[in-house]
Amino acid sequence: MSTSENDNQKKIEQAKKSLHSYTRYSGIAIQMIVIIGALTYLGYFADKYFETSFPVFTLIFLLVSVALAMYTIIKKI
């Protein structure tokens, strides 16, 4: 192998690592958005179902979802 082929191989490997990192962290971000969105919607639905005057369930589920999303991220990283 010549030096230029070796350099090209290193560049290809570096690009693959960058792409792998990008897809991994993008997946984690999407998972975080889904967790927060789903639980917040569930809280909103509970507030409508129980006809609360103050969005208690929305706030509770929002806080729980953020904590759960953070736990998930820390566990994966």
N, CA, C and O atoms as a Tinker XYZ file with bonds, in Angstrom:
   308  protein
     1  N      0.840000   -1.189000    0.000000    73     2
     2  CA     0.000000    0.000000    0.000000    64     1     3
     3  C      0.877000    1.240000    0.000000    63     2     4     5
     4  O      1.884000    1.309000    0.705000    81     3
     5  N      0.494000    2.175000   -0.767000    73     3     6
     6  CA     1.248000    3.421000   -0.799000    64     5     7
     7  C      0.739000    4.354000    0.290000    63     6     8     9
     8  O     -0.271000    4.089000    0.941000    81     7
     9  N      1.455000    5.435000    0.468000    73     7    10
    10  CA     1.110000    6.396000    1.509000    64     9    11
    11  C     -0.235000    7.061000    1.235000    63    10    12    13
    12  O     -1.015000    7.284000    2.161000    81    11
    13  N     -0.511000    7.378000   -0.020000    73    11    14
    14  CA    -1.780000    8.035000   -0.350000    64    13    15
    15  C     -2.970000    7.100000   -0.129000    63    14    16    17
    16  O     -4.040000    7.538000    0.294000    81    15
    17  N     -2.780000    5.814000   -0.418000    73    15    18
    18  CA    -3.852000    4.849000   -0.164000    64    17    19
    19  C     -4.087000    4.704000    1.338000    63    18    20    21
    20  O     -5.224000    4.569000    1.789000    81    19
    21  N     -3.012000    4.734000    2.097000    73    19    22
    22  CA    -3.096000    4.647000    3.547000    64    21    23
    23  C     -3.824000    5.864000    4.116000    63    22    24    25
    24  O     -4.661000    5.731000    5.009000    81    23
    25  N     -3.504000    7.049000    3.595000    73    23    26
    26  CA    -4.172000    8.274000    4.031000    64    25    27
    27  C     -5.656000    8.248000    3.688000    63    26    28    29
    28  O     -6.494000    8.666000    4.487000    81    27
    29  N     -5.975000    7.754000    2.497000    73    27    30
    30  CA    -7.375000    7.658000    2.092000    64    29    31
    31  C     -8.140000    6.699000    2.991000    63    30    32    33
    32  O     -9.283000    6.963000    3.363000    81    31
    33  N     -7.501000    5.581000    3.341000    73    31    34
    34  CA    -8.141000    4.604000    4.222000    64    33    35
    35  C     -8.409000    5.218000    5.598000    63    34    36    37
    36  O     -9.470000    4.985000    6.178000    81    35
    37  N     -7.463000    5.998000    6.126000    73    35    38
    38  CA    -7.648000    6.649000    7.418000    64    37    39
    39  C     -8.786000    7.664000    7.366000    63    38    40    41
    40  O     -9.558000    7.778000    8.318000    81    39
    41  N     -8.895000    8.398000    6.265000    73    39    42
    42  CA    -9.970000    9.381000    6.111000    64    41    43
    43  C    -11.326000    8.690000    6.056000    63    42    44    45
    44  O    -12.302000    9.182000    6.621000    81    43
    45  N    -11.384000    7.564000    5.384000    73    43    46
    46  CA   -12.639000    6.807000    5.285000    64    45    47
    47  C    -13.051000    6.290000    6.665000    63    46    48    49
    48  O    -14.223000    6.375000    7.032000    81    47
    49  N    -12.105000    5.762000    7.422000    73    47    50
    50  CA   -12.402000    5.258000    8.757000    64    49    51
    51  C    -12.864000    6.389000    9.687000    63    50    52    53
    52  O    -13.776000    6.205000   10.492000    81    51
    53  N    -12.233000    7.547000    9.567000    73    51    54
    54  CA   -12.621000    8.699000   10.380000    64    53    55
    55  C    -14.034000    9.164000   10.027000    63    54    56    57
    56  O    -14.812000    9.526000   10.911000    81    55
    57  N    -14.363000    9.153000    8.734000    73    55    58
    58  CA   -15.705000    9.542000    8.305000    64    57    59
    59  C    -16.747000    8.557000    8.828000    63    58    60    61
    60  O    -17.839000    8.964000    9.226000    81    59
    61  N    -16.422000    7.276000    8.830000    73    59    62
    62  CA   -17.346000    6.270000    9.347000    64    61    63
    63  C    -17.594000    6.460000   10.839000    63    62    64    65
    64  O    -18.725000    6.322000   11.306000    81    63
    65  N    -16.529000    6.779000   11.594000    73    63    66
    66  CA   -16.682000    7.014000   13.030000    64    65    67
    67  C    -17.556000    8.237000   13.287000    63    66    68    69
    68  O    -18.399000    8.228000   14.184000    81    67
    69  N    -17.349000    9.293000   12.493000    73    67    70
    70  CA   -18.146000   10.510000   12.654000    64    69    71
    71  C    -19.619000   10.236000   12.369000    63    70    72    73
    72  O    -20.497000   10.700000   13.097000    81    71
    73  N    -19.882000    9.482000   11.309000    73    71    74
    74  CA   -21.262000    9.156000   10.954000    64    73    75
    75  C    -21.903000    8.283000   12.019000    63    74    76    77
    76  O    -23.074000    8.465000   12.353000    81    75
    77  N    -21.151000    7.344000   12.549000    73    75    78
    78  CA   -21.684000    6.473000   13.602000    64    77    79
    79  C    -22.046000    7.291000   14.846000    63    78    80    81
    80  O    -23.099000    7.071000   15.443000    81    79
    81  N    -21.192000    8.221000   15.236000    73    79    82
    82  CA   -21.468000    9.070000   16.392000    64    81    83
    83  C    -22.699000    9.934000   16.146000    63    82    84    85
    84  O    -23.548000   10.090000   17.023000    81    83
    85  N    -22.784000   10.494000   14.938000    73    83    86
    86  CA   -23.923000   11.348000   14.593000    64    85    87
    87  C    -25.233000   10.570000   14.680000    63    86    88    89
    88  O    -26.200000   11.057000   15.265000    81    87
    89  N    -25.277000    9.377000   14.111000    73    87    90
    90  CA   -26.515000    8.598000   14.138000    64    89    91
    91  C    -26.849000    8.143000   15.556000    63    90    92    93
    92  O    -28.021000    8.085000   15.927000    81    91
    93  N    -25.840000    7.823000   16.342000    73    91    94
    94  CA   -26.090000    7.388000   17.726000    64    93    95
    95  C    -26.719000    8.513000   18.542000    63    94    96    97
    96  O    -27.729000    8.307000   19.215000    81    95
    97  N    -26.125000    9.692000   18.484000    73    95    98
    98  CA   -26.639000   10.806000   19.278000    64    97    99
    99  C    -27.950000   11.349000   18.728000    63    98   100   101
   100  O    -28.769000   11.862000   19.489000    81    99
   101  N    -28.159000   11.248000   17.438000    73    99   102
   102  CA   -29.443000   11.654000   16.865000    64   101   103
   103  C    -30.552000   10.733000   17.360000    63   102   104   105
   104  O    -31.652000   11.185000   17.679000    81   103
   105  N    -30.256000    9.451000   17.422000    73   103   106
   106  CA   -31.231000    8.492000   17.935000    64   105   107
   107  C    -31.584000    8.753000   19.383000    63   106   108   109
   108  O    -32.745000    8.648000   19.776000    81   107
   109  N    -30.586000    9.092000   20.173000    73   107   110
   110  CA   -30.828000    9.408000   21.583000    64   109   111
   111  C    -31.696000   10.662000   21.708000    63   110   112   113
   112  O    -32.601000   10.713000   22.540000    81   111
   113  N    -31.417000   11.672000   20.881000    73   111   114
   114  CA   -32.203000   12.915000   20.923000    64   113   115
   115  C    -33.652000   12.657000   20.526000    63   114   116   117
   116  O    -34.573000   13.190000   21.145000    81   115
   117  N    -33.855000   11.842000   19.497000    73   115   118
   118  CA   -35.222000   11.522000   19.069000    64   117   119
   119  C    -35.948000   10.758000   20.169000    63   118   120   121
   120  O    -37.124000   11.007000   20.433000    81   119
   121  N    -35.252000    9.837000   20.803000    73   119   122
   122  CA   -35.863000    9.075000   21.899000    64   121   123
   123  C    -36.257000   10.008000   23.044000    63   122   124   125
   124  O    -37.317000    9.833000   23.644000    81   123
   125  N    -35.432000   10.980000   23.346000    73   123   126
   126  CA   -35.728000   11.946000   24.404000    64   125   127
   127  C    -36.968000   12.761000   24.054000    63   126   128   129
   128  O    -37.834000   12.968000   24.904000    81   127
   129  N    -37.059000   13.220000   22.817000    73   127   130
   130  CA   -38.212000   14.001000   22.365000    64   129   131
   131  C    -39.491000   13.176000   22.456000    63   130   132   133
   132  O    -40.530000   13.682000   22.880000    81   131
   133  N    -39.417000   11.917000   22.064000    73   131   134
   134  CA   -40.601000   11.044000   22.099000    64   133   135
   135  C    -41.048000   10.807000   23.541000    63   134   136   137
   136  O    -42.244000   10.856000   23.830000    81   135
   137  N    -40.111000   10.554000   24.441000    73   135   138
   138  CA   -40.465000   10.317000   25.849000    64   137   139
   139  C    -41.153000   11.546000   26.441000    63   138   140   141
   140  O    -42.217000   11.437000   27.049000    81   139
   141  N    -40.540000   12.709000   26.258000    73   139   142
   142  CA   -41.110000   13.934000   26.825000    64   141   143
   143  C    -42.453000   14.258000   26.186000    63   142   144   145
   144  O    -43.400000   14.620000   26.884000    81   143
   145  N    -42.542000   14.132000   24.879000    73   143   146
   146  CA   -43.790000   14.436000   24.181000    64   145   147
   147  C    -44.924000   13.501000   24.562000    63   146   148   149
   148  O    -46.050000   13.944000   24.790000    81   147
   149  N    -44.632000   12.209000   24.630000    73   147   150
   150  CA   -45.673000   11.227000   24.933000    64   149   151
   151  C    -46.206000   11.396000   26.356000    63   150   152   153
   152  O    -47.418000   11.394000   26.571000    81   151
   153  N    -45.317000   11.540000   27.311000    73   151   154
   154  CA   -45.783000   11.677000   28.696000    64   153   155
   155  C    -46.470000   13.014000   28.942000    63   154   156   157
   156  O    -47.416000   13.091000   29.726000    81   155
   157  N    -46.005000   14.057000   28.285000    73   155   158
   158  CA   -46.679000   15.350000   28.427000    64   157   159
   159  C    -48.081000   15.293000   27.833000    63   158   160   161
   160  O    -49.027000   15.831000   28.409000    81   159
   161  N    -48.213000   14.642000   26.685000    73   159   162
   162  CA   -49.540000   14.482000   26.082000    64   161   163
   163  C    -50.436000   13.644000   26.985000    63   162   164   165
   164  O    -51.626000   13.931000   27.121000    81   163
   165  N    -49.877000   12.622000   27.596000    73   163   166
   166  CA   -50.654000   11.790000   28.516000    64   165   167
   167  C    -51.150000   12.623000   29.703000    63   166   168   169
   168  O    -52.289000   12.468000   30.142000    81   167
   169  N    -50.297000   13.500000   30.215000    73   167   170
   170  CA   -50.707000   14.395000   31.297000    64   169   171
   171  C    -51.793000   15.358000   30.849000    63   170   172   173
   172  O    -52.745000   15.616000   31.585000    81   171
   173  N    -51.650000   15.894000   29.632000    73   171   174
   174  CA   -52.671000   16.795000   29.073000    64   173   175
   175  C    -54.003000   16.061000   28.928000    63   174   176   177
   176  O    -55.061000   16.601000   29.252000    81   175
   177  N    -53.935000   14.828000   28.440000    73   175   178
   178  CA   -55.143000   14.015000   28.290000    64   177   179
   179  C    -55.784000   13.746000   29.647000    63   178   180   181
   180  O    -57.008000   13.790000   29.771000    81   179
   181  N    -54.969000   13.468000   30.668000    73   179   182
   182  CA   -55.499000   13.216000   32.015000    64   181   183
   183  C    -56.158000   14.473000   32.576000    63   182   184   185
   184  O    -57.191000   14.389000   33.239000    81   183
   185  N    -55.563000   15.638000   32.310000    73   183   186
   186  CA   -56.175000   16.893000   32.773000    64   185   187
   187  C    -57.530000   17.119000   32.110000    63   186   188   189
   188  O    -58.476000   17.555000   32.766000    81   187
   189  N    -57.628000   16.828000   30.836000    73   187   190
   190  CA   -58.911000   16.991000   30.136000    64   189   191
   191  C    -59.935000   15.971000   30.632000    63   190   192   193
   192  O    -61.114000   16.288000   30.793000    81   191
   193  N    -59.474000   14.745000   30.872000    73   191   194
   194  CA   -60.378000   13.682000   31.308000    64   193   195
   195  C    -60.949000   13.981000   32.695000    63   194   196   197
   196  O    -62.145000   13.803000   32.924000    81   195
   197  N    -60.098000   14.434000   33.624000    73   195   198
   198  CA   -60.546000   14.724000   34.981000    64   197   199
   199  C    -61.016000   16.161000   35.150000    63   198   200   201
   200  O    -61.407000   16.555000   36.249000    81   199
   201  N    -60.985000   16.945000   34.088000    73   199   202
   202  CA   -61.460000   18.327000   34.056000    64   201   203
   203  C    -60.877000   19.161000   35.199000    63   202   204   205
   204  O    -61.608000   19.800000   35.956000    81   203
   205  N    -59.565000   19.141000   35.306000    73   203   206
   206  CA   -58.905000   19.939000   36.344000    64   205   207
   207  C    -58.827000   21.399000   35.907000    63   206   208   209
   208  O    -58.695000   21.699000   34.720000    81   207
   209  N    -58.911000   22.301000   36.883000    73   207   210
   210  CA   -58.844000   23.731000   36.553000    64   209   211
   211  C    -57.395000   24.174000   36.334000    63   210   212   213
   212  O    -57.142000   25.126000   35.595000    81   211
   213  N    -56.452000   23.489000   36.972000    73   211   214
   214  CA   -55.029000   23.775000   36.821000    64   213   215
   215  C    -54.369000   22.519000   36.239000    63   214   216   217
   216  O    -54.695000   21.415000   36.672000    81   215
   217  N    -53.458000   22.650000   35.279000    73   215   218
   218  CA   -52.881000   21.470000   34.610000    64   217   219
   219  C    -51.898000   20.685000   35.494000    63   218   220   221
   220  O    -50.700000   20.629000   35.217000    81   219
   221  N    -52.424000   20.094000   36.540000    73   219   222
   222  CA   -51.601000   19.364000   37.503000    64   221   223
   223  C    -50.936000   18.157000   36.848000    63   222   224   225
   224  O    -49.726000   17.967000   36.970000    81   223
   225  N    -51.718000   17.354000   36.161000    73   223   226
   226  CA   -51.178000   16.143000   35.556000    64   225   227
   227  C    -50.160000   16.464000   34.462000    63   226   228   229
   228  O    -49.158000   15.764000   34.317000    81   227
   229  N    -50.416000   17.508000   33.705000    73   227   230
   230  CA   -49.469000   17.901000   32.658000    64   229   231
   231  C    -48.119000   18.256000   33.277000    63   230   232   233
   232  O    -47.078000   17.828000   32.778000    81   231
   233  N    -48.130000   19.019000   34.336000    73   231   234
   234  CA   -46.885000   19.404000   34.997000    64   233   235
   235  C    -46.175000   18.203000   35.620000    63   234   236   237
   236  O    -44.957000   18.068000   35.502000    81   235
   237  N    -46.921000   17.350000   36.268000    73   235   238
   238  CA   -46.326000   16.171000   36.899000    64   237   239
   239  C    -45.717000   15.252000   35.842000    63   238   240   241
   240  O    -44.576000   14.809000   35.978000    81   239
   241  N    -46.480000   14.970000   34.795000    73   239   242
   242  CA   -45.982000   14.081000   33.759000    64   241   243
   243  C    -44.815000   14.706000   32.992000    63   242   244   245
   244  O    -43.913000   13.998000   32.543000    81   243
   245  N    -44.833000   16.028000   32.844000    73   243   246
   246  CA   -43.718000   16.711000   32.188000    64   245   247
   247  C    -42.444000   16.549000   32.995000    63   246   248   249
   248  O    -41.398000   16.207000   32.443000    81   247
   249  N    -42.520000   16.792000   34.295000    73   247   250
   250  CA   -41.340000   16.657000   35.145000    64   249   251
   251  C    -40.832000   15.213000   35.198000    63   250   252   253
   252  O    -39.626000   14.969000   35.158000    81   251
   253  N    -41.750000   14.279000   35.286000    73   251   254
   254  CA   -41.364000   12.867000   35.291000    64   253   255
   255  C    -40.727000   12.481000   33.960000    63   254   256   257
   256  O    -39.750000   11.733000   33.932000    81   255
   257  N    -41.274000   12.988000   32.863000    73   255   258
   258  CA   -40.731000   12.637000   31.553000    64   257   259
   259  C    -39.329000   13.204000   31.346000    63   258   260   261
   260  O    -38.484000   12.544000   30.741000    81   259
   261  N    -39.071000   14.407000   31.833000    73   259   262
   262  CA   -37.726000   14.977000   31.718000    64   261   263
   263  C    -36.735000   14.155000   32.546000    63   262   264   265
   264  O    -35.626000   13.873000   32.093000    81   263
   265  N    -37.138000   13.776000   33.753000    73   263   266
   266  CA   -36.264000   12.943000   34.590000    64   265   267
   267  C    -36.013000   11.587000   33.934000    63   266   268   269
   268  O    -34.887000   11.090000   33.953000    81   267
   269  N    -37.042000   10.990000   33.360000    73   267   270
   270  CA   -36.900000    9.703000   32.684000    64   269   271
   271  C    -36.019000    9.824000   31.446000    63   270   272   273
   272  O    -35.200000    8.943000   31.179000    81   271
   273  N    -36.178000   10.896000   30.695000    73   271   274
   274  CA   -35.348000   11.115000   29.511000    64   273   275
   275  C    -33.885000   11.315000   29.894000    63   274   276   277
   276  O    -32.992000   10.793000   29.226000    81   275
   277  N    -33.638000   12.059000   30.953000    73   275   278
   278  CA   -32.270000   12.262000   31.418000    64   277   279
   279  C    -31.660000   10.946000   31.896000    63   278   280   281
   280  O    -30.494000   10.666000   31.618000    81   279
   281  N    -32.432000   10.148000   32.604000    73   279   282
   282  CA   -31.944000    8.837000   33.048000    64   281   283
   283  C    -31.587000    7.963000   31.863000    63   282   284   285
   284  O    -30.559000    7.286000   31.872000    81   283
   285  N    -32.430000    7.975000   30.846000    73   283   286
   286  CA   -32.190000    7.177000   29.652000    64   285   287
   287  C    -30.925000    7.618000   28.943000    63   286   288   289
   288  O    -30.136000    6.785000   28.498000    81   287
   289  N    -30.727000    8.924000   28.835000    73   287   290
   290  CA   -29.541000    9.449000   28.168000    64   289   291
   291  C    -28.281000    9.091000   28.950000    63   290   292   293
   292  O    -27.291000    8.657000   28.361000    81   291
   293  N    -28.307000    9.267000   30.257000    73   291   294
   294  CA   -27.139000    8.948000   31.063000    64   293   295
   295  C    -26.809000    7.467000   30.987000    63   294   296   297
   296  O    -25.640000    7.086000   30.936000    81   295
   297  N    -27.834000    6.641000   30.979000    73   295   298
   298  CA   -27.637000    5.201000   30.890000    64   297   299
   299  C    -27.003000    4.804000   29.546000    63   298   300   301
   300  O    -26.146000    3.922000   29.499000    81   299
   301  N    -27.429000    5.459000   28.457000    73   299   302
   302  CA   -26.894000    5.104000   27.137000    64   301   303
   303  C    -25.500000    5.644000   26.895000    63   302   304   305
   304  O    -24.705000    5.024000   26.188000    81   303
   305  N    -25.197000    6.795000   27.476000    73   303   306
   306  CA   -23.887000    7.388000   27.254000    64   305   307
   307  C    -22.907000    6.781000   28.228000    63   306   308
   308  O    -21.729000    7.137000   28.221000    81   307
